mmCIF file of C-alpha atoms (C1' of nucleotides) in Angstrom:
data_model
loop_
_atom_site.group_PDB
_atom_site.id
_atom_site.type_symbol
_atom_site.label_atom_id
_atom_site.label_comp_id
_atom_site.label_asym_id
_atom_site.label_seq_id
_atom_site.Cartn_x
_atom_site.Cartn_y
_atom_site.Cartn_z
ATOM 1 C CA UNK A 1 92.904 186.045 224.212
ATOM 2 C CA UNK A 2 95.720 188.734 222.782
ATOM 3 C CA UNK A 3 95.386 189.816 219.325
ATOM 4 C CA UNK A 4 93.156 191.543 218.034
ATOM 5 C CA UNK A 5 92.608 190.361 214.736
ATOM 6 C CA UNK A 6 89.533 191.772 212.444
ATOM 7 C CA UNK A 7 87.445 189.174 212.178
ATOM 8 C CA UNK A 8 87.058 189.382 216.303
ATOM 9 C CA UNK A 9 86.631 193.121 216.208
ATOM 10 C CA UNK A 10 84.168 192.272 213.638
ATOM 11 C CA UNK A 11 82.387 190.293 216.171
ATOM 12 C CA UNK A 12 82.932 192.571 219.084
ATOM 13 C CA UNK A 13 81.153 195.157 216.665
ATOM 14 C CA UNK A 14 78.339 193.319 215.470
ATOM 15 C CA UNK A 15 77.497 192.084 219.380
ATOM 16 C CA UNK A 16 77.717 195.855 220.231
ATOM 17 C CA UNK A 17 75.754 197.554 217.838
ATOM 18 C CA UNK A 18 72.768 194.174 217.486
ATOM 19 C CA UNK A 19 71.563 195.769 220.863
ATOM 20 C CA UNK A 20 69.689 192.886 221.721
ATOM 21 C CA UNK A 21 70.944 189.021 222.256
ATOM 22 C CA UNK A 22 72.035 187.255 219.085
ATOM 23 C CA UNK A 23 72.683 183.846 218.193
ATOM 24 C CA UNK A 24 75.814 182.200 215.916
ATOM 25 C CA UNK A 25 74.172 182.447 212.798
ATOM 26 C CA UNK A 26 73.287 185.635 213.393
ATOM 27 C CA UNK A 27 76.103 186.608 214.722
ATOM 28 C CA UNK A 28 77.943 185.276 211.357
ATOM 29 C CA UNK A 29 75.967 186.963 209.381
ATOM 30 C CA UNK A 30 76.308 190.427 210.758
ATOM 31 C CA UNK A 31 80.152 190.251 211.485
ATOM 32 C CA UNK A 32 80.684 188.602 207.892
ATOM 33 C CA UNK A 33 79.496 191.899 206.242
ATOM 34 C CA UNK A 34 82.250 193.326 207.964
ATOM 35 C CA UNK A 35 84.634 190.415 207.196
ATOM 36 C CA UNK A 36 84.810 188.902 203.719
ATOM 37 C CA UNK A 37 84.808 185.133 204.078
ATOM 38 C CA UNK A 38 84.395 185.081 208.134
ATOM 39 C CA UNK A 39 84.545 181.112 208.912
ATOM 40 C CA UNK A 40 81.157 180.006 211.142
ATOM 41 C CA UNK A 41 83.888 178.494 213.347
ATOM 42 C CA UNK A 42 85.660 181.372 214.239
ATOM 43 C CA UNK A 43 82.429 182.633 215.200
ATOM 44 C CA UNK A 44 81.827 179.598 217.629
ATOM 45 C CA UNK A 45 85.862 180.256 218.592
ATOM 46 C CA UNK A 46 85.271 183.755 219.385
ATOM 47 C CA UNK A 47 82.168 183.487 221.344
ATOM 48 C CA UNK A 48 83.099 181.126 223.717
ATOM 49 C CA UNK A 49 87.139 182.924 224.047
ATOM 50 C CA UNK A 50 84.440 186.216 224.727
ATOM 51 C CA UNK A 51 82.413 184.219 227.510
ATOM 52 C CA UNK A 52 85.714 183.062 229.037
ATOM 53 C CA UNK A 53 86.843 186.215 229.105
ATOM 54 C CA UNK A 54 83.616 187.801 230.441
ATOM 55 C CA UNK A 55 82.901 189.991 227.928
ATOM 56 C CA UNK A 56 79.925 188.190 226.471
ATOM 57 C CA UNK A 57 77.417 186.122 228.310
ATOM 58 C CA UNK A 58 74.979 183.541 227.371
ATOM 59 C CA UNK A 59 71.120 184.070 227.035
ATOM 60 C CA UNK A 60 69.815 180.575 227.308
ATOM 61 C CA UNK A 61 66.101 180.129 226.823
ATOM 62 C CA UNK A 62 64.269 177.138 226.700
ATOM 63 C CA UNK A 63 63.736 175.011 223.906
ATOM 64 C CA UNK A 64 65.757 177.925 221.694
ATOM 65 C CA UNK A 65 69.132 178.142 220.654
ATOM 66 C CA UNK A 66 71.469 180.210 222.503
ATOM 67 C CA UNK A 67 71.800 183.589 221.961
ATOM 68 C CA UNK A 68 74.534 185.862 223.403
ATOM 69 C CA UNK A 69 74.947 189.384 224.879
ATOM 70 C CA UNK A 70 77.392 191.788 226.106
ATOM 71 C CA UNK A 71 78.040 191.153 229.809
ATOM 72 C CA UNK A 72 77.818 193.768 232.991
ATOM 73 C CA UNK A 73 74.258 193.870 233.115
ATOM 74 C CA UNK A 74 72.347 194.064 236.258
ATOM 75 C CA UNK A 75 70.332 191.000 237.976
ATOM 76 C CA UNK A 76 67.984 190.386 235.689
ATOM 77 C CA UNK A 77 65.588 187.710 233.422
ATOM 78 C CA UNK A 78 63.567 187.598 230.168
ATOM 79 C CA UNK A 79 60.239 187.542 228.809
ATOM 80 C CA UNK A 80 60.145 185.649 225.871
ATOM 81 C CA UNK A 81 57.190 186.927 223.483
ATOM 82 C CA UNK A 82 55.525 183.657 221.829
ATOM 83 C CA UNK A 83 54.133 185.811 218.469
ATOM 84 C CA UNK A 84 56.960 188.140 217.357
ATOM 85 C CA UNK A 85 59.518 185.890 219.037
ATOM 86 C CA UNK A 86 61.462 188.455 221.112
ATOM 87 C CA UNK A 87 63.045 188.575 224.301
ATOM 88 C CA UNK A 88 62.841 191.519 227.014
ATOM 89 C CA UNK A 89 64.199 192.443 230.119
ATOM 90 C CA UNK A 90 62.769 191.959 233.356
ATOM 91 C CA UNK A 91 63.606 193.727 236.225
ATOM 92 C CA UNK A 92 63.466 192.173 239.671
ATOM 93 C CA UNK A 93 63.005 188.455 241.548
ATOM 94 C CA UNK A 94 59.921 187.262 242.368
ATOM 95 C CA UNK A 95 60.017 186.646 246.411
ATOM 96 C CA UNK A 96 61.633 184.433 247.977
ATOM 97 C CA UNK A 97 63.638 181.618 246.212
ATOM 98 C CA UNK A 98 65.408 180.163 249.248
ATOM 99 C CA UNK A 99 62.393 178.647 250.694
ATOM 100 C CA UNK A 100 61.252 177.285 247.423
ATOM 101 C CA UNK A 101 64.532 175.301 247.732
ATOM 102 C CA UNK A 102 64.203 171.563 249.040
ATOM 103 C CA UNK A 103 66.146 171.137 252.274
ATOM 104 C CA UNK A 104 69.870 170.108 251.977
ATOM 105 C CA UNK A 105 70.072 171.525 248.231
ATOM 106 C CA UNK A 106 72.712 174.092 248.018
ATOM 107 C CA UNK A 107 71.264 176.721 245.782
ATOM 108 C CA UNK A 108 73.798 178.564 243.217
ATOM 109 C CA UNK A 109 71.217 180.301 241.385
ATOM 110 C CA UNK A 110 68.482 180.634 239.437
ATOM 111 C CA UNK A 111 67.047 181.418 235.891
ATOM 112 C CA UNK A 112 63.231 182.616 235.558
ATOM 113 C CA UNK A 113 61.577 182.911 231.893
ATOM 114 C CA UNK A 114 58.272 184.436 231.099
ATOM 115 C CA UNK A 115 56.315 183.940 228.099
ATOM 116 C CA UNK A 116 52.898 185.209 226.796
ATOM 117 C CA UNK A 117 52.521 188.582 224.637
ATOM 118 C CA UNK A 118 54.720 191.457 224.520
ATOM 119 C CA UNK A 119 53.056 195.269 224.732
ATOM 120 C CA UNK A 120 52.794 195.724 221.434
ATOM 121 C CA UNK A 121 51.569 192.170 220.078
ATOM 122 C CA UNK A 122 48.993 192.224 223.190
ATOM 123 C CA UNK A 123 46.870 195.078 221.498
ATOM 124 C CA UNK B 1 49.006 155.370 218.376
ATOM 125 C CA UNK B 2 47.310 152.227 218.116
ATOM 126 C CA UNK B 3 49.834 149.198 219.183
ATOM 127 C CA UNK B 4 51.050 148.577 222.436
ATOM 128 C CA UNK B 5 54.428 147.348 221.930
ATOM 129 C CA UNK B 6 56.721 145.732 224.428
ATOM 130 C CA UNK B 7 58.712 148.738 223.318
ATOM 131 C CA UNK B 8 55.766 151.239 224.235
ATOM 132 C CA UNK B 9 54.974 149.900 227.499
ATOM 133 C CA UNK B 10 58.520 149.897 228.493
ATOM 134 C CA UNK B 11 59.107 153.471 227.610
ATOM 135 C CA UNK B 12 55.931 154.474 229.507
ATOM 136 C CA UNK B 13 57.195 152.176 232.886
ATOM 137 C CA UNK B 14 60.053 153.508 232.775
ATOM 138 C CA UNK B 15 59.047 157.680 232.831
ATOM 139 C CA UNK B 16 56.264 156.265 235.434
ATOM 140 C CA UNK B 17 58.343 155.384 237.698
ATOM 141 C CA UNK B 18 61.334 157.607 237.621
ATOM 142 C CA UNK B 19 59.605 160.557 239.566
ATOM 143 C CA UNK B 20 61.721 162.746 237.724
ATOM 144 C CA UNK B 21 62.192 164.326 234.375
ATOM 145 C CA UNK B 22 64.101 161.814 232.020
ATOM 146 C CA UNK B 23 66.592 162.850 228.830
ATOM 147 C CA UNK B 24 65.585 160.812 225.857
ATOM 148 C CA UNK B 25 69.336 158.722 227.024
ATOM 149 C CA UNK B 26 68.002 158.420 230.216
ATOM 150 C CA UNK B 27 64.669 157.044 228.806
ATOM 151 C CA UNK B 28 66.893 154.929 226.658
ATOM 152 C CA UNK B 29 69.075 153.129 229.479
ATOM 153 C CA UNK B 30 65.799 152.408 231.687
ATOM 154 C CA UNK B 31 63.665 151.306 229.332
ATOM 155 C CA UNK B 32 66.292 149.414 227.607
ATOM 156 C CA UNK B 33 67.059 147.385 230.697
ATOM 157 C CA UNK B 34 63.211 145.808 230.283
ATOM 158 C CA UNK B 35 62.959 145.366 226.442
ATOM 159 C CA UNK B 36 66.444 143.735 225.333
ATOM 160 C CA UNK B 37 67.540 145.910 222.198
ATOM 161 C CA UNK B 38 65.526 148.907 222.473
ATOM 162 C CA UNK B 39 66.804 151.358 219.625
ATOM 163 C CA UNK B 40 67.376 155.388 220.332
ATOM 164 C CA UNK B 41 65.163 155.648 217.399
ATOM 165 C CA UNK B 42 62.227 154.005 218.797
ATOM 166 C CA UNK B 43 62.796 156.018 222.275
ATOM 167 C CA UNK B 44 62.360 159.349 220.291
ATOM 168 C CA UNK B 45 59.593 158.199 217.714
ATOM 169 C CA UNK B 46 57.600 157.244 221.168
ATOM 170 C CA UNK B 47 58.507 160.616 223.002
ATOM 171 C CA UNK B 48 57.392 162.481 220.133
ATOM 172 C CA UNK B 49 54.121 160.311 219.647
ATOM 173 C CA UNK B 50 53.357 160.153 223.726
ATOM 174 C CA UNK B 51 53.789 164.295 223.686
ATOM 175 C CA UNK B 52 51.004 164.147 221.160
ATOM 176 C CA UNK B 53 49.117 161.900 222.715
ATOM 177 C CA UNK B 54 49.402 164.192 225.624
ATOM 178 C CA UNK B 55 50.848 161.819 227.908
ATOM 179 C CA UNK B 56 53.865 163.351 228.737
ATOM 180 C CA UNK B 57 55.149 167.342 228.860
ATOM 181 C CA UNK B 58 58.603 168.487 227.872
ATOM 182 C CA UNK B 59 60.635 170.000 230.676
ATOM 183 C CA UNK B 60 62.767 172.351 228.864
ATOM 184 C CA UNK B 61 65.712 173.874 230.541
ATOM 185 C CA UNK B 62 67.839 176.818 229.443
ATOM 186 C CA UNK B 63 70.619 175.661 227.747
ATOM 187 C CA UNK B 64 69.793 171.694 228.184
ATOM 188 C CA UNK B 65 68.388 169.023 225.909
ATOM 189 C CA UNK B 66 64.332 168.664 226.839
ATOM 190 C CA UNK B 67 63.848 165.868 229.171
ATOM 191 C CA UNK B 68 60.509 164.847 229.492
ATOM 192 C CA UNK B 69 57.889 163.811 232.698
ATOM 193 C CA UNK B 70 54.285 163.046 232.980
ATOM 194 C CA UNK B 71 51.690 164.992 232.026
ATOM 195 C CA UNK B 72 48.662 165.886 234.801
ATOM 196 C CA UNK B 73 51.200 167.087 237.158
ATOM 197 C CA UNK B 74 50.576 169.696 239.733
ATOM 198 C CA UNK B 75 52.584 173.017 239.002
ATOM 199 C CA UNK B 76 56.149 172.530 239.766
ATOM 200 C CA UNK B 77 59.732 173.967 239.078
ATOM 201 C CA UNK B 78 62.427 172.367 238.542
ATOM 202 C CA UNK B 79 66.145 172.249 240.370
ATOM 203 C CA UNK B 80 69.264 171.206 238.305
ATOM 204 C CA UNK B 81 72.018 169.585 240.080
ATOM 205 C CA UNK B 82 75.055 170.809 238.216
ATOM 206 C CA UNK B 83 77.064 167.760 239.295
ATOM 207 C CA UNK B 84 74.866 164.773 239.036
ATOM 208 C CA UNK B 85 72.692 166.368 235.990
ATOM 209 C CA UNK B 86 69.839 165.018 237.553
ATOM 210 C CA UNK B 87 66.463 167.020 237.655
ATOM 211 C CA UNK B 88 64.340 167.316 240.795
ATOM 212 C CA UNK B 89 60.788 168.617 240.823
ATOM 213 C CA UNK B 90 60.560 171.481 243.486
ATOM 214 C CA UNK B 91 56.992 172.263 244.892
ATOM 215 C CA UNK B 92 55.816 175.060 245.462
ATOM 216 C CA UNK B 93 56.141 179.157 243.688
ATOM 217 C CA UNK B 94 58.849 181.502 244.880
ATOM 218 C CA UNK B 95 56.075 184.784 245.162
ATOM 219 C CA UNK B 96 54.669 187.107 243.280
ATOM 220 C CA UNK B 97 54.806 186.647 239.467
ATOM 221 C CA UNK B 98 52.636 188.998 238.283
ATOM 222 C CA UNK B 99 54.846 191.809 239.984
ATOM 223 C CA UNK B 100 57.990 191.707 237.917
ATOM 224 C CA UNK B 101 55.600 191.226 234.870
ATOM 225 C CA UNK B 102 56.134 194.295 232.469
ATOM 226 C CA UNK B 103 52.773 196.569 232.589
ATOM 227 C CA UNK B 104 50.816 195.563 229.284
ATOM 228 C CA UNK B 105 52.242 192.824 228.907
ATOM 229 C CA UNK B 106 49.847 190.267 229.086
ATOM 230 C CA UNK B 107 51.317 187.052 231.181
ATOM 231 C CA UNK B 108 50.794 183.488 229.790
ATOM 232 C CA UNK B 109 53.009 180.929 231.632
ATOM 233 C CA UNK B 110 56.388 181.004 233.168
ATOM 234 C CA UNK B 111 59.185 178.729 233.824
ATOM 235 C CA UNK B 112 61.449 178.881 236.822
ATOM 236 C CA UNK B 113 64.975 176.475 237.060
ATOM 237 C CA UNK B 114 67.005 176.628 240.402
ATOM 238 C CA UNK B 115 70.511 174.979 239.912
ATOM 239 C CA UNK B 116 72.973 174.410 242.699
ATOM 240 C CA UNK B 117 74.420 170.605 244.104
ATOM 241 C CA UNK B 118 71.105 168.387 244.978
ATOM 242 C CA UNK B 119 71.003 166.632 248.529
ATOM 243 C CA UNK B 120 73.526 163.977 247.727
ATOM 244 C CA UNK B 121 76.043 165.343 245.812
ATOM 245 C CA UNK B 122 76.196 168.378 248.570
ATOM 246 C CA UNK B 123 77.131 165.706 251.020
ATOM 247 C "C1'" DG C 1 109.890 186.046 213.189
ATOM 248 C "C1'" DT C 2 106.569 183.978 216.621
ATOM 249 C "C1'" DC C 3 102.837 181.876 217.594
ATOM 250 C "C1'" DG C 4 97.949 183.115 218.276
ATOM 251 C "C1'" DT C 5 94.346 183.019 214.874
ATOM 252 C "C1'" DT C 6 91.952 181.809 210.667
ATOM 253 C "C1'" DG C 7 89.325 179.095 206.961
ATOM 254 C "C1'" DC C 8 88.469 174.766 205.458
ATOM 255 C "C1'" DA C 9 87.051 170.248 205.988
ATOM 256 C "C1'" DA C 10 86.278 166.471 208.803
ATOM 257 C "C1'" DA C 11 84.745 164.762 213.093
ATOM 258 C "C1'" DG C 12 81.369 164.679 216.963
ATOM 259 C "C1'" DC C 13 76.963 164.557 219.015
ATOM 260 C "C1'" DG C 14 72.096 164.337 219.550
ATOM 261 C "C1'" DT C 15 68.019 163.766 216.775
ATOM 262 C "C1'" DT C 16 65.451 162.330 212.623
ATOM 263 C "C1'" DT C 17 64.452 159.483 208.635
ATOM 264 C "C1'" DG C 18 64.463 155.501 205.062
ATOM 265 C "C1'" DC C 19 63.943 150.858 204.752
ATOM 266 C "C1'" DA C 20 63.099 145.918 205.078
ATOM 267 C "C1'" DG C 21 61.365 142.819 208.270
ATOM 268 C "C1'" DC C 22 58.640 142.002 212.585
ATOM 269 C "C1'" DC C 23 54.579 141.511 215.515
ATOM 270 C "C1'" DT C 24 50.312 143.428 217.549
ATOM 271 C "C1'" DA C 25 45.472 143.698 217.015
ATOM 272 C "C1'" DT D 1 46.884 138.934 207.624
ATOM 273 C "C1'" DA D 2 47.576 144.140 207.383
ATOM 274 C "C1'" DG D 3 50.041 147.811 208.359
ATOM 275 C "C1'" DG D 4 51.808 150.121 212.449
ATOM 276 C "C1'" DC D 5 56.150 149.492 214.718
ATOM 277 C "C1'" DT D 6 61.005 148.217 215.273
ATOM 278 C "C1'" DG D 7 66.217 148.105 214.778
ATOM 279 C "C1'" DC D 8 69.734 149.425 211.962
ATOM 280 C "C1'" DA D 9 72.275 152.673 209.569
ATOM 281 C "C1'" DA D 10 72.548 156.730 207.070
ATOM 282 C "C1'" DA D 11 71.255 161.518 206.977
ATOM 283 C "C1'" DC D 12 70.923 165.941 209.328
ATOM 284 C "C1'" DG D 13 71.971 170.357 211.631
ATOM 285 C "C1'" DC D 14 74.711 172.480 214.870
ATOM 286 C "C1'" DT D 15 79.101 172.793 217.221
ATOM 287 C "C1'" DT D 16 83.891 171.483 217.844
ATOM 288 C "C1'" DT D 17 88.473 170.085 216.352
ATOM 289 C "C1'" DG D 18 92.797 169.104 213.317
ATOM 290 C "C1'" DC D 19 95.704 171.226 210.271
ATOM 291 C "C1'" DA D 20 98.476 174.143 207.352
ATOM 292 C "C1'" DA D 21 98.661 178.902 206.085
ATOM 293 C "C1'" DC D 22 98.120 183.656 207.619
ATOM 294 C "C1'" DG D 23 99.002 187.933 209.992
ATOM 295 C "C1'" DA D 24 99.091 190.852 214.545
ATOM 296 C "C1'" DC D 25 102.456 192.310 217.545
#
DNA sequence: GTCGTTGCAAAGCGTTTGCAGCCTA
DNA sequence: TAGGCTGCAAACGCTTTGCAACGAC
């Protein structure tokens, strides 16, 4: 990665300002307001030159297509709301993994997803 | 569902006796070794109609294609060996859930993938 | 001016669907 | 024998790749 060409600060921009995890599509359709005639596969291009290079990292939830975010957040996993579709932060780890773990796996990590209702579709 | 193919029964040995989650290819390849000819088609026309029978459960995982077990199961997790691709159930529940659950948020299921190198491939 | 980057179009890849013929009940 | 089921191939949607032109440094 070296220049710095518009249609990646485009990207950069949109990723920055969505404030919450978005997916290609989305991702072309917020940096091509900002680019006339942005190319889906620069999108694709960009993303995955961004999760090499650290600055993005993936949100992958099950059964969904993956979404991305800006990386250097803490520890931390999602709760997936099943009515208005979107996907919060959770702080924390549930106990202990390790002994969860069959014997003689080596354990490199872990990815925990909760789903029900958020606050505001639970009222 | 009605008929009992030679197709059918195939596709419903070969999840029975796997112990583990199988990918639709993986379904594919064992069933196909019983019924000479078996199509990809008919694999996913019977995982679709078998998940609406509600014989068998999709195992989602972040970021993978669904593989698919037996329904009836106890509750389990799942551990993804990143070498072999292979998909072990894991007893058991690492803790308290309800702990790292958001207050008002209102708690419906979770899912919980370890990943790491499985016994064999650690060797 | 170099050569990393882009847009386009085509190629991949996994999954679904249309269709004519097959075979289970 | 009827019509659900099958294999084949084409269609699909999403992602990646090949290529010639473009433009950041």
């Amino acid at each position: 990665m070296q220049r710095e060409t518009r249609q990646r600060k485009a990207i950069r921009r949109a990723l920055t300002e969505a404030g919450h995890p978005l997916s290609p599509k989305e991702i072309h359709e917020a940096a091509g307001a900002l680019v006339e005639g942005l190319g889906i596969a620069t999108v694709y291009r960009n993303v995955n030159a961004l999760l090499e290079e650290g600055w993005l990292v993936a949100v992958e939830l099950p059964g969904e297509a993956p979404r991305y975010e800006r990386a250097g957040k803490e520890h931390h996993h999602h709760f997936h709301c099943r009515k208005c579709d979107r996907v919060y932060e959770v702080e924390g780890c549930p106990g202990n993994i390790t002994a969860v773990t069959p014997a003689g796996f080596q354990l490199e990590r872990h990815e925990f997803v909760l789903y029900g209702l958020c606050l505001s579709c639970a009222a």
